[in-house]
Coordinates of C-alpha atoms in Angstrom, one line a residue:
X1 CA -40.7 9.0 64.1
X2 CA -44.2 9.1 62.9
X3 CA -44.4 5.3 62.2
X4 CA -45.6 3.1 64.6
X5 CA -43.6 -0.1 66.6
X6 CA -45.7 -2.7 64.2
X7 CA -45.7 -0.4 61.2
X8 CA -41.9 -0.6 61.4
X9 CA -41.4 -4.1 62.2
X10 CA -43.4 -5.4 59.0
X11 CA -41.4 -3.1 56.9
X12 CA -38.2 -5.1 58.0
X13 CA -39.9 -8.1 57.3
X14 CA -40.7 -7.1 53.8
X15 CA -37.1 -5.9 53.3
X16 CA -36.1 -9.1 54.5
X17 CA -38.0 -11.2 52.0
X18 CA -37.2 -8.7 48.9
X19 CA -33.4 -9.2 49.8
X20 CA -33.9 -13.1 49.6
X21 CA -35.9 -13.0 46.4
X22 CA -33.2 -11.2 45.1
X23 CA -30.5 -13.5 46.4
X24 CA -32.0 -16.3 45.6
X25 CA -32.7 -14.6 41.5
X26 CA -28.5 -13.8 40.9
X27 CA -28.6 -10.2 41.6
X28 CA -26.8 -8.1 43.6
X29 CA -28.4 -6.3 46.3
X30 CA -24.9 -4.3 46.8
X31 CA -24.6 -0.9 45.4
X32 CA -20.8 0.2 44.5
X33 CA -19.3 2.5 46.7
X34 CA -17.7 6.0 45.5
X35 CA -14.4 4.0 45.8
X36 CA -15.3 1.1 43.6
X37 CA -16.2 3.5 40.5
X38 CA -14.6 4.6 37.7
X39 CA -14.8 8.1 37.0
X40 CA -13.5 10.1 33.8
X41 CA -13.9 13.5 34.2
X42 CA -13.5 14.1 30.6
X43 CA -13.9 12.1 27.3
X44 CA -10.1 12.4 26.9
X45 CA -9.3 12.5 30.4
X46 CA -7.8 9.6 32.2
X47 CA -10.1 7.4 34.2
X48 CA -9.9 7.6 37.9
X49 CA -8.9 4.4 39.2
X50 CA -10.3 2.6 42.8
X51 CA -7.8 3.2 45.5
X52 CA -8.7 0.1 47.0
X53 CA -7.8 -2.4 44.6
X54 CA -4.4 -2.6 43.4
X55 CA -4.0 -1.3 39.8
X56 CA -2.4 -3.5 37.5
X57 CA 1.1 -2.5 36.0
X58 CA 0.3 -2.2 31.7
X59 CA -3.4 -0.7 32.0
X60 CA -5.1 1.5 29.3
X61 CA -5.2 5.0 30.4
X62 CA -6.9 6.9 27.4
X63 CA -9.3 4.7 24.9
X64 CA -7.3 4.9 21.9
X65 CA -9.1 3.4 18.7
X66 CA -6.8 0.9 17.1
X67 CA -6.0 1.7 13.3
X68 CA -5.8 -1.1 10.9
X69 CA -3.0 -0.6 8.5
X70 CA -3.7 -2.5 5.2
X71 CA -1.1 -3.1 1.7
X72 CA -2.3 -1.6 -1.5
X73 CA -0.6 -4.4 -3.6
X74 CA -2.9 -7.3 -1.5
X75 CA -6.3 -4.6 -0.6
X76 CA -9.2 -5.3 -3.1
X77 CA -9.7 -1.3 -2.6
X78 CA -7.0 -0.7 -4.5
X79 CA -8.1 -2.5 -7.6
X80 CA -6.0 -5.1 -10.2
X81 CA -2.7 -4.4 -11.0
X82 CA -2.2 -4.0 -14.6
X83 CA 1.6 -3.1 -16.1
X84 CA 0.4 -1.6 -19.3
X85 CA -2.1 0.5 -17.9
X86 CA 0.1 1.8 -14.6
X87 CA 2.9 2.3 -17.3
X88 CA 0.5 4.6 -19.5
X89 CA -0.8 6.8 -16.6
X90 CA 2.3 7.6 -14.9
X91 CA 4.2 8.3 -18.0
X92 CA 4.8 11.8 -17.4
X93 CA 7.4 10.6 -14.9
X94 CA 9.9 9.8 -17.1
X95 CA 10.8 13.1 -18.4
X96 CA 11.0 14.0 -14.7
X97 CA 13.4 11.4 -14.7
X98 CA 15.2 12.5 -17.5
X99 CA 15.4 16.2 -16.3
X100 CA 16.4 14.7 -13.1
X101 CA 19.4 13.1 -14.7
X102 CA 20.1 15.5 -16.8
X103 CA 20.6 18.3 -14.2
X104 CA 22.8 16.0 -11.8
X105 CA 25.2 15.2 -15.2
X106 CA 25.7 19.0 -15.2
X107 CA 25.8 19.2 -11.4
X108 CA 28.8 16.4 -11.5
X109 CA 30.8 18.3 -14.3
X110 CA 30.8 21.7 -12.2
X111 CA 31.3 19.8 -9.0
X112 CA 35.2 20.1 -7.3
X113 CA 34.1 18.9 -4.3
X114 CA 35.7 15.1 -4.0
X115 CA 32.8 13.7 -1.4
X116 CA 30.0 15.3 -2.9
X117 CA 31.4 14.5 -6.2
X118 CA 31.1 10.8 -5.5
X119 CA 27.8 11.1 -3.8
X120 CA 26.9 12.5 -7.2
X121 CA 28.1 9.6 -9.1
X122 CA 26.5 6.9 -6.4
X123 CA 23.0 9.0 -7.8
X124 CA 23.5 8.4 -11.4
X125 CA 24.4 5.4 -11.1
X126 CA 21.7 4.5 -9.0
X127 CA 19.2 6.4 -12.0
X128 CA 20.8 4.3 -14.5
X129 CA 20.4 1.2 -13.2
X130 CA 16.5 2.1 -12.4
X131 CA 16.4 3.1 -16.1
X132 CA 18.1 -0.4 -17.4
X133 CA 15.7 -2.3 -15.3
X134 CA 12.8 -0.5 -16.7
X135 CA 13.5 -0.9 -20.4
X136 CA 14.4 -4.9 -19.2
X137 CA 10.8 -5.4 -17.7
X138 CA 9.4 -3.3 -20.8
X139 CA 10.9 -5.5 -23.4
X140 CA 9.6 -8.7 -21.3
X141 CA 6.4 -7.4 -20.8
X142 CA 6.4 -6.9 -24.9
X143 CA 7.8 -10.0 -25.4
X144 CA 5.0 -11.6 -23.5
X145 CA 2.3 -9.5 -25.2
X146 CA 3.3 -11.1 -28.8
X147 CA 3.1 -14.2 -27.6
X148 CA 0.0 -14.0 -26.3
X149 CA -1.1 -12.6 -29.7
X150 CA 0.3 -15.4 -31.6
X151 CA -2.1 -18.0 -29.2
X152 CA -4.9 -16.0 -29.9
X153 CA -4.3 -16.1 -33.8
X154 CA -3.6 -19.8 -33.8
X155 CA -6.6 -20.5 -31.5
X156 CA -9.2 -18.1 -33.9
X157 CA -7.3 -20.8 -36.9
X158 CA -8.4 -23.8 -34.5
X159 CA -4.5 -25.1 -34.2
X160 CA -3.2 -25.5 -31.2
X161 CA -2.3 -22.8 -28.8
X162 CA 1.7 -23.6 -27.5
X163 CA 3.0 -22.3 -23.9
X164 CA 7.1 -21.5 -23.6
X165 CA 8.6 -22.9 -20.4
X166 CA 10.8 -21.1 -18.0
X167 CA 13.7 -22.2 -19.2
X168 CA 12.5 -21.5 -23.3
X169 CA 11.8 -18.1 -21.9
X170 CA 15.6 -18.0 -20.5
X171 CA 17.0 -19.1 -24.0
X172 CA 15.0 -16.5 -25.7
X173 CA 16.2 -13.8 -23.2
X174 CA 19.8 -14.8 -23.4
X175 CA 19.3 -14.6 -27.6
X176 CA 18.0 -10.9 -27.5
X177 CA 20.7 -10.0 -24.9
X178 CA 23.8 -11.4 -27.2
X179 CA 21.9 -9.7 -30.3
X180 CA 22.1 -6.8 -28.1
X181 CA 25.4 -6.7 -27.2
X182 CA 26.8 -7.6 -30.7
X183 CA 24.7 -4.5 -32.3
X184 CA 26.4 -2.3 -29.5
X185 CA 29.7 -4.0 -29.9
X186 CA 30.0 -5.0 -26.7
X187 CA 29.8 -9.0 -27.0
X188 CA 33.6 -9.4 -26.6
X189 CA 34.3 -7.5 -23.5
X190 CA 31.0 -9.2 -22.2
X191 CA 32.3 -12.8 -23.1
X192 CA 35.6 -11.8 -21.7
X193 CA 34.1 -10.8 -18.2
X194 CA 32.5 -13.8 -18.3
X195 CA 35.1 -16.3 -18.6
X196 CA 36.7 -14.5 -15.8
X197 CA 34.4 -15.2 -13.5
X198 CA 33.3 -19.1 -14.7
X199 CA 37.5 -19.2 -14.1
X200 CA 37.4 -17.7 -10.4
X201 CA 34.5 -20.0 -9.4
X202 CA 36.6 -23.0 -11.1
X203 CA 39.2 -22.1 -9.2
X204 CA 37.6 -21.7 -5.8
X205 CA 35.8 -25.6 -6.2
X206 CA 39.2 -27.4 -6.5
X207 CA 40.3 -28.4 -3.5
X208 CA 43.1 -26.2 -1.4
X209 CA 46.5 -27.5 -2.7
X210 CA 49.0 -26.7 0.6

């Protein structure tokens, strides 16, 4: 009201030429409406969405930082994996073990009950077989130790270190396991079992005789 009828007509003008400068530079001479912007009233609170536009149907309501799961037997955290030192730290656990299976042997003697009585027996089993394969993966893991031994004393004579194959390794294995058996008296039955089943695989490659 206090400006004058020229005063007001150049500051049009200049508005005018500011609006093309800035048109003409990329920028945008629109400010967002109350409408257009997001609010969050909160850091946990859900943002406030424009009314306008029409809000799509899988949209992120809460920020939620993403957490990245990783595998201790890959992660380079975790360290190298070495049998004979993992086997020495967490020895302790095998008298666990062996309490463990000691107390369910005296759990399935008292037991009357016939369903828990089998459950009992599923669990003994199951801690026997863990056993077997432990002393199994011990004796290979010793078995691999000495040979590595005899390399190293055949390179420090400056022969020739020797490397079993897969299938030497197999013969070996198959030797301790009938030395095994046959100290244990066991070989028979075992050789028995086995002919049992080479015969019931025989049996199912002939062809059906109708």
């Amino acid at each position: 009201s206090h400006m004058s009828f020229e005063e007001l007509l150049q500051m049009q003008s200049d508005m005018r030429t500011r609006v093309c400068k800035q048109a003409t530079s990329g920028r945008k001479t629109a400010k967002p409406t109350k409408a257009t912007v997001k609010r969050q009233q909160s850091k946990k609170g859900p943002l406030e969405m424009s009314a306008k536009k029409p809000v799509p149907f899988l949209r992120q309501v809460v920020s939620v930082t993403k957490k990245v799961q990783r595998d201790p037997r890959f992660d380079d955290l975790s360290g190298e994996y070495k049998p004979e030192i993992f086997m020495k730290t967490y020895s302790f656990l095998d008298s666990i073990k062996k309490q463990e299976k000691e107390m369910i042997q005296k759990q399935l003697k008292k037991c009357r009950n016939v369903e828990q009585k089998e459950k009992l027996q599923q669990l003994l089993n199951r801690m026997i077989q863990q056993e077997q394969a432990q002393k199994k993966q011990q004796k290979l893991r010793e078995r691999e130790l000495s040979l590595k031994r005899q390399q190293r004393e055949l390179a420090k004579q400056g022969k020739k270190p020797f490397f079993l194959k897969k299938s030497e390794k197999r013969k070996l294995e198959l030797a301790e396991k009938y030395a095994e058996l046959k100290r244990s008296g066991k070989l028979e039955s075992f050789l028995n079992k086995k002919r049992k089943r080479n015969a019931i695989k025989d049996k199912r490659r002939l062809p059906s005789q109708k």
